[in-house]
Coordinates of C-alpha atoms in Angstrom, one line a residue:
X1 CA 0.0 0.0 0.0
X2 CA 2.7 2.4 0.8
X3 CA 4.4 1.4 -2.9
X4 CA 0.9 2.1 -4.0
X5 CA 0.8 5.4 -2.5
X6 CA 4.4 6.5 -3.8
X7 CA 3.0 5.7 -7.3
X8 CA -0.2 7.8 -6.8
X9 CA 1.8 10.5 -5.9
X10 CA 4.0 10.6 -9.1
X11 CA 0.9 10.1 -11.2
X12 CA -1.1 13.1 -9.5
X13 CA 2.6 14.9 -9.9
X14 CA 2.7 14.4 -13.5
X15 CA -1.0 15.4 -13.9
X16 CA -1.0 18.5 -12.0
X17 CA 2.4 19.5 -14.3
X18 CA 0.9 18.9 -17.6
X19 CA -2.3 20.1 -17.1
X20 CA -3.4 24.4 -15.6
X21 CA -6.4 23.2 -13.6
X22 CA -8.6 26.1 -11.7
X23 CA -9.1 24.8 -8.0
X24 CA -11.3 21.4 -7.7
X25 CA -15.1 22.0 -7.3
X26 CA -15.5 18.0 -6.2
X27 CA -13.1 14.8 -5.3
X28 CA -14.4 11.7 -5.0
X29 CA -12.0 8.8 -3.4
X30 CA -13.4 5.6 -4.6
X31 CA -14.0 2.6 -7.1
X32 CA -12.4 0.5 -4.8
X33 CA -12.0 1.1 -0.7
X34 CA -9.6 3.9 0.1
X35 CA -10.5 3.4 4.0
X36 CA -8.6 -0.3 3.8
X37 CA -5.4 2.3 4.1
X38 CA -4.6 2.8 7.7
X39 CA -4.7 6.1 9.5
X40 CA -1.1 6.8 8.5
X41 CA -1.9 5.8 4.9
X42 CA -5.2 7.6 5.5
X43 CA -3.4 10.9 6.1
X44 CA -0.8 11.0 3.4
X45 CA -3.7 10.0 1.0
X46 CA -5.6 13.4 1.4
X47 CA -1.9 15.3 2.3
X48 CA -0.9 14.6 -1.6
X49 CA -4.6 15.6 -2.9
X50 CA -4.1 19.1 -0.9
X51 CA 0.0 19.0 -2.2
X52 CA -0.8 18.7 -5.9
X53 CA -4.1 20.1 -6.5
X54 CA -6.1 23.6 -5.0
X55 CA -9.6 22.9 -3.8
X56 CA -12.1 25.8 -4.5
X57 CA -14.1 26.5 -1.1
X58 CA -16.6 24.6 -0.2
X59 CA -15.7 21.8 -2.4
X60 CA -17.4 18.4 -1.9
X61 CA -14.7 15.7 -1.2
X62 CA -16.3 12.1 -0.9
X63 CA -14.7 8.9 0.3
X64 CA -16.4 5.6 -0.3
X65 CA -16.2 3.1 2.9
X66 CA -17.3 -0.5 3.4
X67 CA -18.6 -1.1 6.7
X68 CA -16.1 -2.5 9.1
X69 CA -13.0 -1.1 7.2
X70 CA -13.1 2.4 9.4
X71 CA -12.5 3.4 13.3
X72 CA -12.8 6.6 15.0
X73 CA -9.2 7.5 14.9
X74 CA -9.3 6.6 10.6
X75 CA -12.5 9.0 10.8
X76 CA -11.1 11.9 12.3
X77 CA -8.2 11.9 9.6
X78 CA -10.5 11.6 6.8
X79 CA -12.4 14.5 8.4
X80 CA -9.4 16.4 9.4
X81 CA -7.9 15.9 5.9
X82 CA -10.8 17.6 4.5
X83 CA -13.1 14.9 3.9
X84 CA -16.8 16.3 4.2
X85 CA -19.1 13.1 2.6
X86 CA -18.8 9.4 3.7
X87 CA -20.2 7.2 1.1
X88 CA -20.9 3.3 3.2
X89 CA -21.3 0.1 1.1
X90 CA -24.2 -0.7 3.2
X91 CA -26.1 -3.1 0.2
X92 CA -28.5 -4.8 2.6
X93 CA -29.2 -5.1 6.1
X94 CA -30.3 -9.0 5.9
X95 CA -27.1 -11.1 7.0
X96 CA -27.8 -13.7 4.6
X97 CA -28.1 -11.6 1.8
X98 CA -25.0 -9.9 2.8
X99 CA -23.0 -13.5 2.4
X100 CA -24.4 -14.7 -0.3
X101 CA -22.8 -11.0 -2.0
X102 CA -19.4 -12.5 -0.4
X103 CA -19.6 -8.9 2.1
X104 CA -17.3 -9.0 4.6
X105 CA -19.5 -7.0 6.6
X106 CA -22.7 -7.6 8.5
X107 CA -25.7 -5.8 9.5
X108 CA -24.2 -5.0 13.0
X109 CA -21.2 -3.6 11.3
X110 CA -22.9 -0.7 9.7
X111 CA -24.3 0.3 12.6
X112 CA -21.0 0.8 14.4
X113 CA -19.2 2.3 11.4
X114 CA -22.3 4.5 11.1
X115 CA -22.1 5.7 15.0
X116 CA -18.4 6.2 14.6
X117 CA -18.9 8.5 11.4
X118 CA -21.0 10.5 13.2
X119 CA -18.7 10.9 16.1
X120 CA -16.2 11.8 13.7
X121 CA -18.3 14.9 12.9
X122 CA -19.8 13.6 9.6
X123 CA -23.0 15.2 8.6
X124 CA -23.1 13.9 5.2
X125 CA -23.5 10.3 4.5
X126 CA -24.7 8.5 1.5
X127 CA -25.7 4.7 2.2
X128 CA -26.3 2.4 -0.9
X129 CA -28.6 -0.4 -1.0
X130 CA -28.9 -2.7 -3.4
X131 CA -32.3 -4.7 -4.9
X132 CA -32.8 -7.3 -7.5
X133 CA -30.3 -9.8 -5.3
X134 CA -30.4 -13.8 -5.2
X135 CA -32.9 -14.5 -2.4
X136 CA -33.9 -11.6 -2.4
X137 CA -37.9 -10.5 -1.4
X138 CA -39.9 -7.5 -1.8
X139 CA -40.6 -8.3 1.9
X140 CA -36.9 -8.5 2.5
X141 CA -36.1 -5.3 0.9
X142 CA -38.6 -3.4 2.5
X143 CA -37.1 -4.6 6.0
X144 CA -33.8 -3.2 4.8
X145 CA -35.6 0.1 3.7
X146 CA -36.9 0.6 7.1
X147 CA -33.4 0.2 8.6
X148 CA -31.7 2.5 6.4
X149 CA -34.3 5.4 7.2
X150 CA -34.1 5.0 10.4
X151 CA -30.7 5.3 11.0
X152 CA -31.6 9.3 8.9
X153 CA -28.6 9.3 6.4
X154 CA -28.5 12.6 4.2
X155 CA -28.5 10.3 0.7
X156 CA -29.3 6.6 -0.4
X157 CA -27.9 5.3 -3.1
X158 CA -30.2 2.5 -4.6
X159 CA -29.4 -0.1 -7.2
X160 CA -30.8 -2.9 -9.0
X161 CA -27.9 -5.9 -9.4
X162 CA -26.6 -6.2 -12.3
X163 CA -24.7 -9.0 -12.8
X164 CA -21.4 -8.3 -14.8
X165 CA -19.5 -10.2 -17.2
X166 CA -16.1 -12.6 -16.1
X167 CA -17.9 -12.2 -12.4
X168 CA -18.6 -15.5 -10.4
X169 CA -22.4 -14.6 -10.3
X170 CA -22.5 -14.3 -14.6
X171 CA -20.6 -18.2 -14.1
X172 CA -23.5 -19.2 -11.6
X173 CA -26.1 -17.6 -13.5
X174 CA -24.6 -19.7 -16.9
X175 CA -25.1 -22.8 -14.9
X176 CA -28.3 -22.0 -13.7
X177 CA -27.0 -21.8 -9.8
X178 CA -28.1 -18.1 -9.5
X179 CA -31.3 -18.0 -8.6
X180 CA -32.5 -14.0 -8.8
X181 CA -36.2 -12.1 -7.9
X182 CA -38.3 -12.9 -10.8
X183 CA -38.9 -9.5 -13.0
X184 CA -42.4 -8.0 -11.5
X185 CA -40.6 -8.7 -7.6
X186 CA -37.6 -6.2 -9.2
X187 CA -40.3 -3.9 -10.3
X188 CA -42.3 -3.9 -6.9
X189 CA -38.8 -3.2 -5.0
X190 CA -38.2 -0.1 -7.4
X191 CA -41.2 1.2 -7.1
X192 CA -41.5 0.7 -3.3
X193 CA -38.1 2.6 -3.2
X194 CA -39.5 5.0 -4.8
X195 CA -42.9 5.8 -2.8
X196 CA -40.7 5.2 0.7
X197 CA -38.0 7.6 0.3
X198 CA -39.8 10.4 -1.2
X199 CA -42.5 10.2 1.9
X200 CA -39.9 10.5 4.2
X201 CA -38.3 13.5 2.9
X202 CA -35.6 11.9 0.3
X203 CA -35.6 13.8 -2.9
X204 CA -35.2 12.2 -6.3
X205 CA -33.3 13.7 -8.0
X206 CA -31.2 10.5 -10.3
X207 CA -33.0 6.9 -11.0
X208 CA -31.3 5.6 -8.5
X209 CA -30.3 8.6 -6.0
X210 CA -32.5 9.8 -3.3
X211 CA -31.0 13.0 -0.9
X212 CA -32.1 15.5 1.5
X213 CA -32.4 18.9 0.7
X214 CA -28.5 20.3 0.0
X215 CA -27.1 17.0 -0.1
X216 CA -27.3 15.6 -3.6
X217 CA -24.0 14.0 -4.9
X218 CA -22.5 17.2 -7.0
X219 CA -19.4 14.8 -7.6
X220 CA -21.9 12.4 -9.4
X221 CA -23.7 14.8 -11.5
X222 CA -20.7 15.6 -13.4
X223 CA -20.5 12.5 -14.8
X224 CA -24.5 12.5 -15.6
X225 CA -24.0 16.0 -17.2
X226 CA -20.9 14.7 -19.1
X227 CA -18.5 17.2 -17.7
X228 CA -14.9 16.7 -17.9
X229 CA -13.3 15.0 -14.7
X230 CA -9.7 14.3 -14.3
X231 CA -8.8 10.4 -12.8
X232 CA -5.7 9.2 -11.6
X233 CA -5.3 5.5 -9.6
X234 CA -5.1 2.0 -10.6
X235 CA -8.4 1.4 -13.2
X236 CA -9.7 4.9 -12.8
X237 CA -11.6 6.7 -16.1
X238 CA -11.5 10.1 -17.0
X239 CA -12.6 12.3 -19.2
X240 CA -10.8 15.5 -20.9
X241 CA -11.1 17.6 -23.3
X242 CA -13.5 15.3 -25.4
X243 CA -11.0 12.3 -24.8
X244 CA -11.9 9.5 -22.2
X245 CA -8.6 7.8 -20.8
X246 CA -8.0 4.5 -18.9
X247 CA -5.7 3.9 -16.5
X248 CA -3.6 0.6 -16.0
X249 CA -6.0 -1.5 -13.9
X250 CA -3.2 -3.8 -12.7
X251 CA -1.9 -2.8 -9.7
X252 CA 1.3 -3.6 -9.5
X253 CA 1.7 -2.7 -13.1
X254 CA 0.7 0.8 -12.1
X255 CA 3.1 1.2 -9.5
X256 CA 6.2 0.0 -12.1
X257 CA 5.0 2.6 -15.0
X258 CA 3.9 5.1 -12.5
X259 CA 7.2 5.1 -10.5
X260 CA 9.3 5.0 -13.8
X261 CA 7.8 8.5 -14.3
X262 CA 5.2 7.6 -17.0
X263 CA 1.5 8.4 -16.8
X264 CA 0.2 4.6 -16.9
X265 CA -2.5 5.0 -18.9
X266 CA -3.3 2.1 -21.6
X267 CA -6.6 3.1 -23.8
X268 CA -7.4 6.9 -25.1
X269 CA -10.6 7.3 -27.1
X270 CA -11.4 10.5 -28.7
X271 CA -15.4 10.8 -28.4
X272 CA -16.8 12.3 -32.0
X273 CA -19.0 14.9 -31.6
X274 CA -22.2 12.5 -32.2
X275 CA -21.6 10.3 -29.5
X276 CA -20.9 13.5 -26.8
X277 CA -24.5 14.5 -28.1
X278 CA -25.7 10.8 -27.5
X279 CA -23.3 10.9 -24.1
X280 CA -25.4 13.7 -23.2
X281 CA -28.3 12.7 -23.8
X282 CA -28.4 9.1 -22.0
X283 CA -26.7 10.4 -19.2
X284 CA -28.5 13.9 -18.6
X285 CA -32.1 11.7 -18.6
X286 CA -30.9 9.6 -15.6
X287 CA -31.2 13.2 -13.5
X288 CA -35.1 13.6 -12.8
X289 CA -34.9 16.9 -13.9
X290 CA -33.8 15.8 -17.6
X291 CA -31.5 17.5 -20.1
X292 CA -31.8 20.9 -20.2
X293 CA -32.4 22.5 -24.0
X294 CA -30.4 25.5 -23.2
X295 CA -27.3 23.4 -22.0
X296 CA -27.2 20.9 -24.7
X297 CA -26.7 24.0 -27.1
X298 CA -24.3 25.8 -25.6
X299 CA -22.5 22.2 -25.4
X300 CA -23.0 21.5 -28.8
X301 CA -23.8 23.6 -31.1
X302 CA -26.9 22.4 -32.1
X303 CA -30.6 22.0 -30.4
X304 CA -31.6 19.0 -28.5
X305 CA -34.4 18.4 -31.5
X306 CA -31.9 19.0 -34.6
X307 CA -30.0 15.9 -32.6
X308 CA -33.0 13.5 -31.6
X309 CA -36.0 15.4 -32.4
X310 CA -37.4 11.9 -34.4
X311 CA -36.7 10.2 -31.1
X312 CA -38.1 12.3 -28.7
X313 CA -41.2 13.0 -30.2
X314 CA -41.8 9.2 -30.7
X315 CA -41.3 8.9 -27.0
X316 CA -43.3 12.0 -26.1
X317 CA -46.3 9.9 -28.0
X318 CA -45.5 7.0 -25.6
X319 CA -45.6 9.0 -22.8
X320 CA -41.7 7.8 -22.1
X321 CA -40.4 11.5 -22.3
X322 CA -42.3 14.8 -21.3
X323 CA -40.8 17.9 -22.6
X324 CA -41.5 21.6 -20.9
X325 CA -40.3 23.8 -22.7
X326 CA -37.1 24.2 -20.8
X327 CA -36.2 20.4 -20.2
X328 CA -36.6 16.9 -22.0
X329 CA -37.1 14.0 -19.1
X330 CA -38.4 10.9 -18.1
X331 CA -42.0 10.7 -17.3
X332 CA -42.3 9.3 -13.8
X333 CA -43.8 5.8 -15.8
X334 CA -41.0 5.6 -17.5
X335 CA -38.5 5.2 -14.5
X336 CA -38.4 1.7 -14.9
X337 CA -38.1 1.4 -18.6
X338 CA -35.1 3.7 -18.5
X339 CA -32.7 1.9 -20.3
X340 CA -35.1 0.7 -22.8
X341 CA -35.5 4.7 -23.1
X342 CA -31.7 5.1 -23.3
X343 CA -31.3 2.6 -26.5
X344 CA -32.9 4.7 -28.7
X345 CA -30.5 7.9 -28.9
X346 CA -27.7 5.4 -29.4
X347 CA -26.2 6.5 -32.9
X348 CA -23.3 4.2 -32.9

């Protein structure tokens, strides 16, 4: 880890030479779990973002945590170091769940990492669930749902599983060993999401992110407005100046290329201007608010209808897409279907 850490320090190095940035709005420490450092680690972690890089005031930093992996002293650092949003890989509070996910954690692990954050003087903490999972109910779910209220975190995070290619649930599911909520039980657990949070004073404001007023994600809506953000790390993504880079996923790859004084990053794609419209498009519809006509010019030159007006006004007719004048979104029926939505401004 320390190797790790002398590597991340050239990379951020070499970025912060090459490229004039104004001072960071957002930082988000994650994709993995930067809280397995210890409070040593912890502290040289944030001491090279502050060494490297100016943050503007008031900027949000985030750190994603997996219950168990923090203490109170780890807290303090991260707090100290200018951490201001915890982000806990809650997923479920049902135990059995939790182990057939392979968790490390259980249920009365987030509620000690919970208390502890709030000792540390956090008052802004995103906890994600997860729905859709193999013996999973709706009955289930809605016990978890009731747990993570309770406990009056300022965001949930809420996700259906996906399972992902070369992962030992896409092997299971192949041999018919994984056996998931049947489609209409996903459904009922989205749309129970849905009617719970926004009762108990959880805004939506992304198909899958729920906050109280003032603490929506602004590190997340970057990538949902397709905004340039800057990456460095083992297997981060970025995205800069219409080019979206790829950093070595390999760790101990990284820390060779990284420590010879090269940038280690192995793919660069320059986006065409069609697909940054598509980009756009699909991304900006996952915020509840929709993409904004006046944005999508200024971004591109062109109106939002001179792009997809065939598309939209199909889904318009289907009632998938409602536009005001001001923004093209998802109707609240068509939450579900999203994807399904998002197929149709592919142009690639």
């Amino acid at each position: 880890m320390d190797r790790y850490l002398d590597a991340l320090e050239q990379e951020l190095r070499l970025m912060a030479e090459e490229l004039p940035w104004e001072p960071l709005q957002t930082v988000f420490f994650g994709g993995g779990t930067p809280t397995l450092f210890d409070v040593r680690q912890t502290e040289r972690m944030l001491e090279l973002l502050h060494r490297y890089f100016r943050l503007a005031d008031g900027a949000e930093v985030s750190v994603e945590a997996n219950p168990g992996t923090v203490n109170l002293e780890k807290l303090r650092m991260l707090k100290e170091g200018g951490a201001n949003r915890l982000s806990f890989g809650v997923q479920s509070f049902d135990d059995s769940i939790l182990k057939k996910l392979g968790r490390l954690h259980d249920s009365l692990t987030v509620y000690h990492s919970y208390e502890k954050a709030r000792q540390a003087g956090f008052s802004s903490i995103n906890l994600d669930l997860m729905f859709g999972l193999p013996g999973q109910t709706v009955d289930m779910f809605a016990d978890s749902l009731r747990k993570i209220i309770d406990l009056q975190p300022e965001h949930i995070s809420a996700y259906s599983l996906k399972v992902e290619e070369g992962t030992p649930f896409a092997v299971w599911q192949e041999r018919g060993k994984l056996q998931l909520p049947p489609e209409e039980d996903d459904l009922a657990m989205y749309l129970l999401l849905m009617e719970t949070l926004e009762n108990k004073g959880y805004g939506m404001y992304e198909i899958s992110n729920f906050a109280k007023n003032g603490h929506a994600c602004r590190h997340n809506q970057v990538y949902w407005r397709n905004e340039p953000y800057l990456a460095a790390g083992a297997g981060a993504h970025g995205y800069v100046g219409g080019e979206r880079y790829v950093i070595r996923h390999s760790v101990p790859e990284y820390i060779e290329e990284s420590l010879a004084g090269r940038r280690p990053i192995v793919e660069r794609e320059q986006i065409s201007p069609e697909i940054q419209q598509e980009d756009t498009m699909i991304l900006g519809l996952r915020l509840i608010k929709g993409v904004e006509h006046k944005r999508f010019r200024k971004r591109h030159g062109i109106s939002l209808y001179e792009a997809f007006g065939d598309v939209i006004e199909q889904y318009v007719q289907k009632q998938w897409l409602q536009d005001d004048g001001t923004n093209v979104r998802l109707t609240r029926q068509a939450l579900p279907l999203a994807n399904e939505v998002f197929m149709g401004f592919l142009v690639s």
